[in-house]
PDB file of C-alpha atoms in Angstrom:
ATOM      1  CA  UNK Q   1      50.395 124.671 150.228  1.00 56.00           C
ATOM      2  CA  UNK Q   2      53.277 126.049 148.143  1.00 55.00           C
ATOM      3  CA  UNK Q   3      53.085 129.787 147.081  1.00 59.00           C
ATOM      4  CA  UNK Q   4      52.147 130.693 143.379  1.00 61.00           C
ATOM      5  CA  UNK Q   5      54.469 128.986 140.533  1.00 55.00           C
ATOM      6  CA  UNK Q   6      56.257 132.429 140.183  1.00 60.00           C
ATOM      7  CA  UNK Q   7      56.237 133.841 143.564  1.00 65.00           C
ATOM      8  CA  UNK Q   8      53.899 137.159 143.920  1.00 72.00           C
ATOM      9  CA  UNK Q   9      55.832 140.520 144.103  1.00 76.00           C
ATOM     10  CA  UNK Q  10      53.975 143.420 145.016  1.00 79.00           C
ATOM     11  CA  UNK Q  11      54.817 146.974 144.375  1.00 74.00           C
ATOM     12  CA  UNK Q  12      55.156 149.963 146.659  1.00 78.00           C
ATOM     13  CA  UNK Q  13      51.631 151.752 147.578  1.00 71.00           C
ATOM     14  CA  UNK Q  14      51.345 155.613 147.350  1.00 63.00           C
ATOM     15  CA  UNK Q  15      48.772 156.653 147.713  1.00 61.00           C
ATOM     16  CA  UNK Q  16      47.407 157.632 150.941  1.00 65.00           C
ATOM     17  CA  UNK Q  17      44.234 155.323 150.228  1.00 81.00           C
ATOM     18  CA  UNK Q  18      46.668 152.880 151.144  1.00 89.00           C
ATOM     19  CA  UNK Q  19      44.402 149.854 152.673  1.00 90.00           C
ATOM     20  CA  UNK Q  20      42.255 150.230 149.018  1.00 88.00           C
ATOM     21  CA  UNK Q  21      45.562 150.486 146.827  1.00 88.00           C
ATOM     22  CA  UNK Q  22      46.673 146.533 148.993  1.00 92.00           C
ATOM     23  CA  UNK Q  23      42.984 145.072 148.017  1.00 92.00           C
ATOM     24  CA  UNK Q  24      43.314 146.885 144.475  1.00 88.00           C
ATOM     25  CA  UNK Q  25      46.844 144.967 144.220  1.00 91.00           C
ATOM     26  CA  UNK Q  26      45.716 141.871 145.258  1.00 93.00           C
ATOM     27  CA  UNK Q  27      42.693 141.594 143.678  1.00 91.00           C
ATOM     28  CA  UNK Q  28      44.367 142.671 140.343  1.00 87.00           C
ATOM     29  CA  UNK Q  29      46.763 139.457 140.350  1.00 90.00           C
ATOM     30  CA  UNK Q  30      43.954 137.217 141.312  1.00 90.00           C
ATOM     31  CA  UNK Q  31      41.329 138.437 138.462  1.00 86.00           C
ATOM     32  CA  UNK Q  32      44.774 138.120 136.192  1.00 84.00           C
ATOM     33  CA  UNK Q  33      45.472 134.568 137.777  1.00 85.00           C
ATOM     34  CA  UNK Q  34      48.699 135.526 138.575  1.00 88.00           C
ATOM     35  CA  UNK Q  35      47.292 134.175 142.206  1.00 91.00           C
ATOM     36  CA  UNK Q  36      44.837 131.124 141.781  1.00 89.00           C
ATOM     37  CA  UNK Q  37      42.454 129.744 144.780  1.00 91.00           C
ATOM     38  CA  UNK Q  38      44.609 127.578 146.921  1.00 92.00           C
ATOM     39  CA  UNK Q  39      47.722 129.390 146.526  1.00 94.00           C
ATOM     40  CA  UNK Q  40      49.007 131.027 149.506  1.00 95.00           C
ATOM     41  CA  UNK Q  41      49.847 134.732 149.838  1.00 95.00           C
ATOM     42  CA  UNK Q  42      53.007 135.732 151.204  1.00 94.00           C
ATOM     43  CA  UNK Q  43      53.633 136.415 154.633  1.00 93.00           C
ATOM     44  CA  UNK Q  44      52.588 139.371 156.473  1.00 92.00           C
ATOM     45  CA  UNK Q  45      55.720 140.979 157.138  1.00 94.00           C
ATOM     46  CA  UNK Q  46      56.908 140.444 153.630  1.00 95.00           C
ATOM     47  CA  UNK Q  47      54.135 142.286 151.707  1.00 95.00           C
ATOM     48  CA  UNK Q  48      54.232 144.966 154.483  1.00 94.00           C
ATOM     49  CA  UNK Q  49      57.954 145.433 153.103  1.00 94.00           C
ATOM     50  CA  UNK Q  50      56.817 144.708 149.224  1.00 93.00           C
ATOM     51  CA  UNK Q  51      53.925 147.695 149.562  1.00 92.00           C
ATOM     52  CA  UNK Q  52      56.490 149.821 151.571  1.00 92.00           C
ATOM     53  CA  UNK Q  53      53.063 149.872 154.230  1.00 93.00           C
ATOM     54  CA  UNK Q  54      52.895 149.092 157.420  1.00 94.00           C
ATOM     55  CA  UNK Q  55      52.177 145.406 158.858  1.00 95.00           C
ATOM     56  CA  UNK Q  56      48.366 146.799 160.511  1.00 95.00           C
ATOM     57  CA  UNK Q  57      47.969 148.003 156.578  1.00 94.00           C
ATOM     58  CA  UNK Q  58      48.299 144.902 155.651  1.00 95.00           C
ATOM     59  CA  UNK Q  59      45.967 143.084 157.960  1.00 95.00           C
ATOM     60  CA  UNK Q  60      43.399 145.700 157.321  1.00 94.00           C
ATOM     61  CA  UNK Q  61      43.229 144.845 153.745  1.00 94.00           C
ATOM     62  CA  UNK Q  62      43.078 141.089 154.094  1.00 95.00           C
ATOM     63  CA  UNK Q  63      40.369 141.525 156.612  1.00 94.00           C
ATOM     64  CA  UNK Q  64      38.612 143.326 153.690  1.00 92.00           C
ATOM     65  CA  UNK Q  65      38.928 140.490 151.650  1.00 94.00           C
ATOM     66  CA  UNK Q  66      38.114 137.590 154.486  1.00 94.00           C
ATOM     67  CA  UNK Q  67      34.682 139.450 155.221  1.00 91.00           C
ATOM     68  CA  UNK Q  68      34.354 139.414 150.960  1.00 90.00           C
ATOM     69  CA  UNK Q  69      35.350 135.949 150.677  1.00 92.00           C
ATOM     70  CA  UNK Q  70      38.024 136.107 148.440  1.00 93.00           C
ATOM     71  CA  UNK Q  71      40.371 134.875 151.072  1.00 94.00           C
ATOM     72  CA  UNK Q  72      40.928 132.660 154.256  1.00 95.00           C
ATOM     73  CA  UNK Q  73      43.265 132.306 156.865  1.00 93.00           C
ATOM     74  CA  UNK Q  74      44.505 129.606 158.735  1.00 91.00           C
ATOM     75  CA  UNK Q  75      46.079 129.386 161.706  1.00 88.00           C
ATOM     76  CA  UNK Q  76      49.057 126.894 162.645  1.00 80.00           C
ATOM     77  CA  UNK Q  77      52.240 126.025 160.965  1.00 78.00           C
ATOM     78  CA  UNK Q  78      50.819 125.430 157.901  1.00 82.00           C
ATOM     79  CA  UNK Q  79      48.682 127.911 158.037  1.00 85.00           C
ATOM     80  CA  UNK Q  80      48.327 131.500 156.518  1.00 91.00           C
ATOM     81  CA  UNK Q  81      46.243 133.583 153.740  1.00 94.00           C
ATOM     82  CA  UNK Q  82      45.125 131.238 150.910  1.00 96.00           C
ATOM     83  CA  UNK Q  83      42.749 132.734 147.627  1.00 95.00           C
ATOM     84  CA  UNK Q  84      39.507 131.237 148.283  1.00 94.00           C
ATOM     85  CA  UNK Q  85      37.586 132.606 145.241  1.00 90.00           C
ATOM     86  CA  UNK Q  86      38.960 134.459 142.331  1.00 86.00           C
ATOM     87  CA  UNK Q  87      35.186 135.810 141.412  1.00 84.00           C
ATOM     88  CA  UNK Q  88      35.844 139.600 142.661  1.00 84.00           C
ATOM     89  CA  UNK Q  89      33.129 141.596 143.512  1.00 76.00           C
ATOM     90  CA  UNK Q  90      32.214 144.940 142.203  1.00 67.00           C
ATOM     91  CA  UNK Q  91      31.997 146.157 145.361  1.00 69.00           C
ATOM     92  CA  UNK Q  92      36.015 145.331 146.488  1.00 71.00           C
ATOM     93  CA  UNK Q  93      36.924 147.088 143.089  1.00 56.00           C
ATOM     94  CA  UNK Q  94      35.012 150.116 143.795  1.00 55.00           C
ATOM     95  CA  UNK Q  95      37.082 150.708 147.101  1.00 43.00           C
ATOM     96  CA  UNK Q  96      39.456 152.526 144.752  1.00 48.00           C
ATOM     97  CA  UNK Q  97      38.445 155.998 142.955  1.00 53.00           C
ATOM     98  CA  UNK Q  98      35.158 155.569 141.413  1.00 55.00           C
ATOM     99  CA  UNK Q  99      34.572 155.490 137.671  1.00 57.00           C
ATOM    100  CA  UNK Q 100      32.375 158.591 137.183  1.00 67.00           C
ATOM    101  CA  UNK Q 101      30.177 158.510 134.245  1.00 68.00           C
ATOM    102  CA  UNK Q 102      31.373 161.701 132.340  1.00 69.00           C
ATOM    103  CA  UNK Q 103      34.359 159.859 132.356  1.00 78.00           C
ATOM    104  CA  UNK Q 104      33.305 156.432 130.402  1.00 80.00           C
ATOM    105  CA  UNK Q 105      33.589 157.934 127.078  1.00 82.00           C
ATOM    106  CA  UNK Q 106      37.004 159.092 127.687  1.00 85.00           C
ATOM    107  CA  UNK Q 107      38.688 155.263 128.603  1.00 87.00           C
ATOM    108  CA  UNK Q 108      36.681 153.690 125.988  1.00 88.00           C
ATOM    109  CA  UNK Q 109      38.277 155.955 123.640  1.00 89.00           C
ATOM    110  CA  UNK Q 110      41.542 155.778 125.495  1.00 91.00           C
ATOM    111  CA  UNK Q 111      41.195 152.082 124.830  1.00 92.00           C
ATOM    112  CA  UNK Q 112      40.145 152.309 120.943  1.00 92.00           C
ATOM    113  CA  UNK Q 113      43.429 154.087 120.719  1.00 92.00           C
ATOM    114  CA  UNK Q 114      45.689 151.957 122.743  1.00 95.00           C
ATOM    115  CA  UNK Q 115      44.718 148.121 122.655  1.00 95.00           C
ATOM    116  CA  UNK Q 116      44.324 147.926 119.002  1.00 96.00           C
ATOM    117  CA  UNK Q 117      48.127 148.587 118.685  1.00 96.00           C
ATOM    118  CA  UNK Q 118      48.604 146.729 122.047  1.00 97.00           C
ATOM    119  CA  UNK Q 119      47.168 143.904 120.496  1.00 98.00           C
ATOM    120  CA  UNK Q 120      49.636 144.171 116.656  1.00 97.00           C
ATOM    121  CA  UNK Q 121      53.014 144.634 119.424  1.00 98.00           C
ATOM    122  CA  UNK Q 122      51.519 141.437 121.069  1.00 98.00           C
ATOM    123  CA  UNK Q 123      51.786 139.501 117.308  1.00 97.00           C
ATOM    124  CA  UNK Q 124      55.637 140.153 116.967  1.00 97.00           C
ATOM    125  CA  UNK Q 125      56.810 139.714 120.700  1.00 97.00           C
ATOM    126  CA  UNK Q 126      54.611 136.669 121.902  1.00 97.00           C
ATOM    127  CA  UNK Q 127      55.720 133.508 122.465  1.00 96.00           C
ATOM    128  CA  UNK Q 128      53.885 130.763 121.740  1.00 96.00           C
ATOM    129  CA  UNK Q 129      53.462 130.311 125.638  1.00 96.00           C
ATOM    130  CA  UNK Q 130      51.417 133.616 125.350  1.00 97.00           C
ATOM    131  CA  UNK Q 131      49.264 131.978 122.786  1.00 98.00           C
ATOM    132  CA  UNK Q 132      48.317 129.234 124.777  1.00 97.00           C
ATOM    133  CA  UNK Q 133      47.840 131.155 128.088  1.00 96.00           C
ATOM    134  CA  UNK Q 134      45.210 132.919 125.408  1.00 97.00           C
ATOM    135  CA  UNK Q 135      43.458 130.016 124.576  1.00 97.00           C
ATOM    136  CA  UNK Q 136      43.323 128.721 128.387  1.00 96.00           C
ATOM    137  CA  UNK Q 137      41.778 131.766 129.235  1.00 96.00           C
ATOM    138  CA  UNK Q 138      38.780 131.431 126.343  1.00 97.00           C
ATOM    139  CA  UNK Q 139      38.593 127.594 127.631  1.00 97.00           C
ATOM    140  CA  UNK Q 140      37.825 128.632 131.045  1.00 94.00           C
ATOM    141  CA  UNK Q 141      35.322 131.093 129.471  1.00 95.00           C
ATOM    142  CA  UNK Q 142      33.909 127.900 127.437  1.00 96.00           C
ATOM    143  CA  UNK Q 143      33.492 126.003 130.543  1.00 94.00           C
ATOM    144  CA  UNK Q 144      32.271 128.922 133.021  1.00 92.00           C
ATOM    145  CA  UNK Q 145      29.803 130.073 129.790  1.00 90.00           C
ATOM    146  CA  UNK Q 146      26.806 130.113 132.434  1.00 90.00           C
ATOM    147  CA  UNK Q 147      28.561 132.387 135.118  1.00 88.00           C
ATOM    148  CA  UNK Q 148      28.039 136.142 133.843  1.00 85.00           C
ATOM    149  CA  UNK Q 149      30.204 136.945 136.785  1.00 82.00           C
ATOM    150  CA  UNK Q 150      33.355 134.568 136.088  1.00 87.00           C
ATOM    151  CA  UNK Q 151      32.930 134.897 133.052  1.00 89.00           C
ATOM    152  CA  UNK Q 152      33.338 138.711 132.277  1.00 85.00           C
ATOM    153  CA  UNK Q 153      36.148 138.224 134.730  1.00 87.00           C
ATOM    154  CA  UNK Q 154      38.067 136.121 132.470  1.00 92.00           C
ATOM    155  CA  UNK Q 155      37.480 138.393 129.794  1.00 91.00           C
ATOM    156  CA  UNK Q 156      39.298 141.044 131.860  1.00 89.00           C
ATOM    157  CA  UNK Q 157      41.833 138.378 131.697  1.00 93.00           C
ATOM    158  CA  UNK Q 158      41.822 138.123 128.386  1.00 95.00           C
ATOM    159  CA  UNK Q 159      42.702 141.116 127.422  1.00 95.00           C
ATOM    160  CA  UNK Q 160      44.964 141.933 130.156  1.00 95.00           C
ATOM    161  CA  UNK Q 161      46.990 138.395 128.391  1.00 96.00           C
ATOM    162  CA  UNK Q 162      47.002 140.684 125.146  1.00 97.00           C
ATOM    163  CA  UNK Q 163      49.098 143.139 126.671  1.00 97.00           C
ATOM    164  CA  UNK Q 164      51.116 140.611 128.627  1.00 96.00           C
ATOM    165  CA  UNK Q 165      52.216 138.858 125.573  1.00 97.00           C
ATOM    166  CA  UNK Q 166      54.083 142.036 124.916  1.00 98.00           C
ATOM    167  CA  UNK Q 167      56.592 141.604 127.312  1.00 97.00           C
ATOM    168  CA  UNK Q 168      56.770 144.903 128.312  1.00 97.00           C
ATOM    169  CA  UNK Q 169      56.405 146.383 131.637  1.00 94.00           C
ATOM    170  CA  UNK Q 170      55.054 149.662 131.110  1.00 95.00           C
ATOM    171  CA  UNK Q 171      52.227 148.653 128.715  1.00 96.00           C
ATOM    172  CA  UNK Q 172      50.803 145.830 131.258  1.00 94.00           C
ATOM    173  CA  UNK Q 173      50.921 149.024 133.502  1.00 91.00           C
ATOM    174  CA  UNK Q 174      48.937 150.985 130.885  1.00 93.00           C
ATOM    175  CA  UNK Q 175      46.611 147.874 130.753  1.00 93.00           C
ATOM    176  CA  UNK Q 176      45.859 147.186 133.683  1.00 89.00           C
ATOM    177  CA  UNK Q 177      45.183 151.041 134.607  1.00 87.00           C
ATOM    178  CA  UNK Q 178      42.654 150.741 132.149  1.00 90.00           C
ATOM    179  CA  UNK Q 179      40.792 147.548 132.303  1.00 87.00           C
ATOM    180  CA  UNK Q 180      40.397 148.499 136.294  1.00 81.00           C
ATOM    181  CA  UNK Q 181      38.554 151.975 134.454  1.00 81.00           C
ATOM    182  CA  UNK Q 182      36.181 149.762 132.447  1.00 80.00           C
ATOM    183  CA  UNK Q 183      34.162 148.212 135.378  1.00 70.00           C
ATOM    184  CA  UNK Q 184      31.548 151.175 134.938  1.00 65.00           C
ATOM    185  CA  UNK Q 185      30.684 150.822 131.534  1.00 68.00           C
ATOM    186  CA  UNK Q 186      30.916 146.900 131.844  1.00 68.00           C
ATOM    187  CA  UNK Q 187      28.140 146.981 134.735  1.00 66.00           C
ATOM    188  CA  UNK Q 188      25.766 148.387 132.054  1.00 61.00           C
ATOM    189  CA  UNK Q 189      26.824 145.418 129.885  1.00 60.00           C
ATOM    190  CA  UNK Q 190      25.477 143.509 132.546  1.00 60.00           C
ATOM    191  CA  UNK Q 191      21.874 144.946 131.534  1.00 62.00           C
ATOM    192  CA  UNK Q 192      22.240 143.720 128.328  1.00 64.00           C
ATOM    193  CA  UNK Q 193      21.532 140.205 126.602  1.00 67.00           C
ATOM    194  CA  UNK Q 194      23.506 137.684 127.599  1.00 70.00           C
ATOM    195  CA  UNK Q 195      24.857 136.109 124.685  1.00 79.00           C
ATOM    196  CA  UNK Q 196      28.947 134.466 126.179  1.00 88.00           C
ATOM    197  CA  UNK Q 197      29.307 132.714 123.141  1.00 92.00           C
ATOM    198  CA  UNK Q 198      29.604 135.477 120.629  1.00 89.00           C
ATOM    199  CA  UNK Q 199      32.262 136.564 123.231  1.00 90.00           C
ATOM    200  CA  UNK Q 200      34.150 132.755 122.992  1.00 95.00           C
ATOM    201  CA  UNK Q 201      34.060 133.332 118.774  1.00 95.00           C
ATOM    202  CA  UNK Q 202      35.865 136.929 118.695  1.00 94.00           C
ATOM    203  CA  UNK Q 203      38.165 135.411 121.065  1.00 96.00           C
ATOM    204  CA  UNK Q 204      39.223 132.798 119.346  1.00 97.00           C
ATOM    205  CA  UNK Q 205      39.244 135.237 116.285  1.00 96.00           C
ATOM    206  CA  UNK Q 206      42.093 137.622 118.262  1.00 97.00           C
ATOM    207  CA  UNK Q 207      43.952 134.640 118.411  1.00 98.00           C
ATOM    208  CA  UNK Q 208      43.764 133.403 114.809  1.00 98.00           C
ATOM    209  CA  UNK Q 209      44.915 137.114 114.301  1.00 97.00           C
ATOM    210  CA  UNK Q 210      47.475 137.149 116.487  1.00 98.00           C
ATOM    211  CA  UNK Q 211      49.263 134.145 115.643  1.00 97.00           C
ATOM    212  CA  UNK Q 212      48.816 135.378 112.261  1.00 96.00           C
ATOM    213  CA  UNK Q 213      50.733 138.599 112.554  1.00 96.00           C
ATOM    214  CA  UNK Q 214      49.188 140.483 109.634  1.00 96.00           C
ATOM    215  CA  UNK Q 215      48.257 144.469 111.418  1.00 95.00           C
ATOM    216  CA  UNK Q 216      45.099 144.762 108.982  1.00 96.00           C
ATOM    217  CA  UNK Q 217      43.546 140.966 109.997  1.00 96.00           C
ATOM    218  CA  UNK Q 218      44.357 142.434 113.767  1.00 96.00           C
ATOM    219  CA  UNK Q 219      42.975 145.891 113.628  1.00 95.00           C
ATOM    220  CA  UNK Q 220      39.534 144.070 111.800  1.00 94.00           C
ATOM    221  CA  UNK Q 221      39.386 141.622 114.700  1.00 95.00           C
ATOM    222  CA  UNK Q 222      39.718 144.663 118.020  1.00 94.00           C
ATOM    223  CA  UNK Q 223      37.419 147.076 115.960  1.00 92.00           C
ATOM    224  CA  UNK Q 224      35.073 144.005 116.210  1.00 90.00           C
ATOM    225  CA  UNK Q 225      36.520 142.989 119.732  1.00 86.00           C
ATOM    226  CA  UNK Q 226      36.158 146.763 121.617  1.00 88.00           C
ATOM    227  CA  UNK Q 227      32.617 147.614 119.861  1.00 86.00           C
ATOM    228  CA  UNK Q 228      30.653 146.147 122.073  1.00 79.00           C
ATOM    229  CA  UNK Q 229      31.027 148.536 124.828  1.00 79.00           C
ATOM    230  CA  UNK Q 230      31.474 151.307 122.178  1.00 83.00           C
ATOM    231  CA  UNK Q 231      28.067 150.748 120.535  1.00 81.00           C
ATOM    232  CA  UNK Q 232      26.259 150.179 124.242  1.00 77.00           C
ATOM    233  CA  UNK Q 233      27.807 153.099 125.794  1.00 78.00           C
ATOM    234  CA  UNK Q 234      26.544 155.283 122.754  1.00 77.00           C
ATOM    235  CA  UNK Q 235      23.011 154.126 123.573  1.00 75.00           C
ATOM    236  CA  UNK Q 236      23.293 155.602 127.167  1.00 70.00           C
ATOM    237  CA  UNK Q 237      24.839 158.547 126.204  1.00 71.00           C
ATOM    238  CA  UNK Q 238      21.989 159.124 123.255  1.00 74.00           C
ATOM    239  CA  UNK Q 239      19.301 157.995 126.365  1.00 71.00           C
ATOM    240  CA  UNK Q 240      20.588 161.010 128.250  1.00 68.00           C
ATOM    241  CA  UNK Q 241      20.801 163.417 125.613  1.00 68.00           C
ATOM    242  CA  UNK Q 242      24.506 163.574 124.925  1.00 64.00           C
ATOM    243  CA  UNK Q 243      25.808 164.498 121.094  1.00 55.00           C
ATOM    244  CA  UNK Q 244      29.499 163.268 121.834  1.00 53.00           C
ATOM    245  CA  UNK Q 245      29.806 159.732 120.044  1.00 56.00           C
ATOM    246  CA  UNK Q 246      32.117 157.064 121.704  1.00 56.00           C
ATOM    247  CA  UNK Q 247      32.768 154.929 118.700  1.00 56.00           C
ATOM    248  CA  UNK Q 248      35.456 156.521 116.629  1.00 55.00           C
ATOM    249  CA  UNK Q 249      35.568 153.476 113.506  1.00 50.00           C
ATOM    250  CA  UNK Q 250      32.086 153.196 111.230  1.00 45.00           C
ATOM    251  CA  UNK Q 251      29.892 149.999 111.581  1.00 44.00           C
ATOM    252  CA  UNK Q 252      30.807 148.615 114.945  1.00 42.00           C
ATOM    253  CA  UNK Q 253      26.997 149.185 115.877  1.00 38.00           C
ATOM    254  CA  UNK Q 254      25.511 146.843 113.488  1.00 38.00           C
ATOM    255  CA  UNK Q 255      28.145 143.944 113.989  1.00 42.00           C
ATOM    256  CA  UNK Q 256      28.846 143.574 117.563  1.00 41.00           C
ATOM    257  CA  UNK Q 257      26.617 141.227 120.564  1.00 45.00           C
ATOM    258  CA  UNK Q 258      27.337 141.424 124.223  1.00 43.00           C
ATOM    259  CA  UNK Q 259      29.720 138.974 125.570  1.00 51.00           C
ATOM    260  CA  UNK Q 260      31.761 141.427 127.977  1.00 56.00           C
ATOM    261  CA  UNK Q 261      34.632 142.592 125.953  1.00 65.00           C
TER     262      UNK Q 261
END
C-alpha cells in the first residue's frame, strides 16, 4: 500500500504534552482526509525526525490510536501503520487541553469574526480544484446522512476546505486551531435534533457563494452557516443564567436547524 497521494509531513511538537500533540497531529490530517483509511503512515523513524520527538514518542502515540481503532499495524515487509477508520473519537481529541466551558463563547465569537472573511479570501484565491474538493466533501455528507458521527466529522472538513482554498499557510493554521476548539460546543449539538440535511443545503449554499465571489451573497450564507452553534450555545448560557450573548449578527436564532456546522 502506497503512502497518501501527497506524502504526509508532520511538523515539530512543542509542547511537553508531546505523545497528545503526535495523536492531535495525526488525527487532524485524517478528520481533514489529508490521510484516508488504507493509506499508510510513514515510517517510524521518519515522523520521530518530522515531530523533532523521540522514536518511543512515536510508538506511544500510535499505540493510542491502535487501542482506539483508528489505526493498525502490520508486521512484515509490507507491513506498517495503515488508517483503519477516519471516524475520531471525542475521547482521542480530548487528550489535548480541554475546551472549558467559560471558554465556548469566546471561539464561537473568535469564529464569527474570522471564517466569515476566511470564507470571501477563499472566493478570490480558490481554484476550481478547491471547489470540487467542496462539493466531495458535502457528497460524502449526502451519502453518510445517517452517521451523526461521520457526518459532523465531515463538516469539520468542510470548513477546514474553506480555509484551505485560501492557499495560505497561516490561516489553515488559524483554522484548524479553531475547529479543534469547537468540539465542546459541538457535543451539545449532539443533544439537539438531528436534522443532516439542512446541513447538506447551507453547504451547497457556501458553495454557490463562493464560486460566485460577491462578499455580501458570502457574508449572508456564514451568518446562516455559523448560527447554529451561535443560537444553541445562547440557550445554555441563558439555562445557566448567563447575560453575555454569543451571537453578535440579529436573526440567526429564528433561521438556523442543527446539522453540525
Amino acid at each position: 500500500m502506497a503512502y497518501p497521494p501527497r506524502a504526509m509531513r508532520f511538523r515539530p511538537v512543542t509542547t511537553r504534552r508531546v505523545v497528545e500533540a503526535v495523536v492531535e497531529q495525526i488525527t487532524d490530517a485524517i478528520r481533514a482526509g489529508e490521510l484516508k483509511v488504507k493509506d499508510r503512515l510513514p515510517p517510524e523513524r521518519t515522523m520521530a525526525a518530522q515531530f523533532e520527538v523521540s522514536r518511543p514518542t512515536v510508538r506511544a502515540a500510535i499505540k493510542l490510536l491502535v487501542d482506539a481503532g483508528v489505526v493498525e499495524t502490520r508486521p512484515g515487509s509490507h507491513g506498517g501503520t495503515f488508517v483503519r477508520s477516519d471516524v475520531i473519537s471525542r475521547d482521542i481529541l480530548r487528550e489535548g487541553a480541554p475546551l472549558h466551558i467559560g471558554e465556548v463563547t469566546d471561539v464561537l465569537k473568535a469564529r464569527r469574526l474570522l471564517e466569515p472573511r476566511v470564507a470571501q479570501l477563499a472566493a478570490v484565491e480558490a481554484a476550481d480544484a478547491d471547489f470540487e474538493a467542496l462539493r466531495a466533501v458535502t457528497e460524502l455528507q449526502r451519502r453518510h446522512r445517517s452517521e451523526r458521527a461521520r457526518f459532523l466529522q465531515l463538516d469539520h472538513r468542510f470548513h477546514l476546505g474553506i480555509a484551505q482554498a485560501t492557499h495560505n499557510t497561516m490561516v489553515v493554521t488559524l483554522m484548524r486551531q479553531l475547529l479543534r476548539r469547537l468540539g465542546l460546543a459541538q457535543e451539545l449539538a449532539l443533544r439537539s435534533p438531528w436534522e443532516p440535511d439542512w446541513a447538506i443545503d447551507v453547504h451547497e449554499q457556501t458553495i454557490a457563494a463562493l464560486v460566485s465571489g460577491d462578499p455580501i451573497q458570502i457574508e449572508a450564507v456564514m451568518d446562516r452557516h455559523l448560527g447554529y452553534l451561535e443560537s444553541i450555545w445562547d440557550e445554555e448560557m441563558r439555562a445557566r443564567g448567563s447575560r453575555i450573548p454569543v451571537q453578535l449578527s440579529p436573526g440567526i436564532a429564528s433561521t438556523v436547524k442543527e446539522g453540525g456546522s
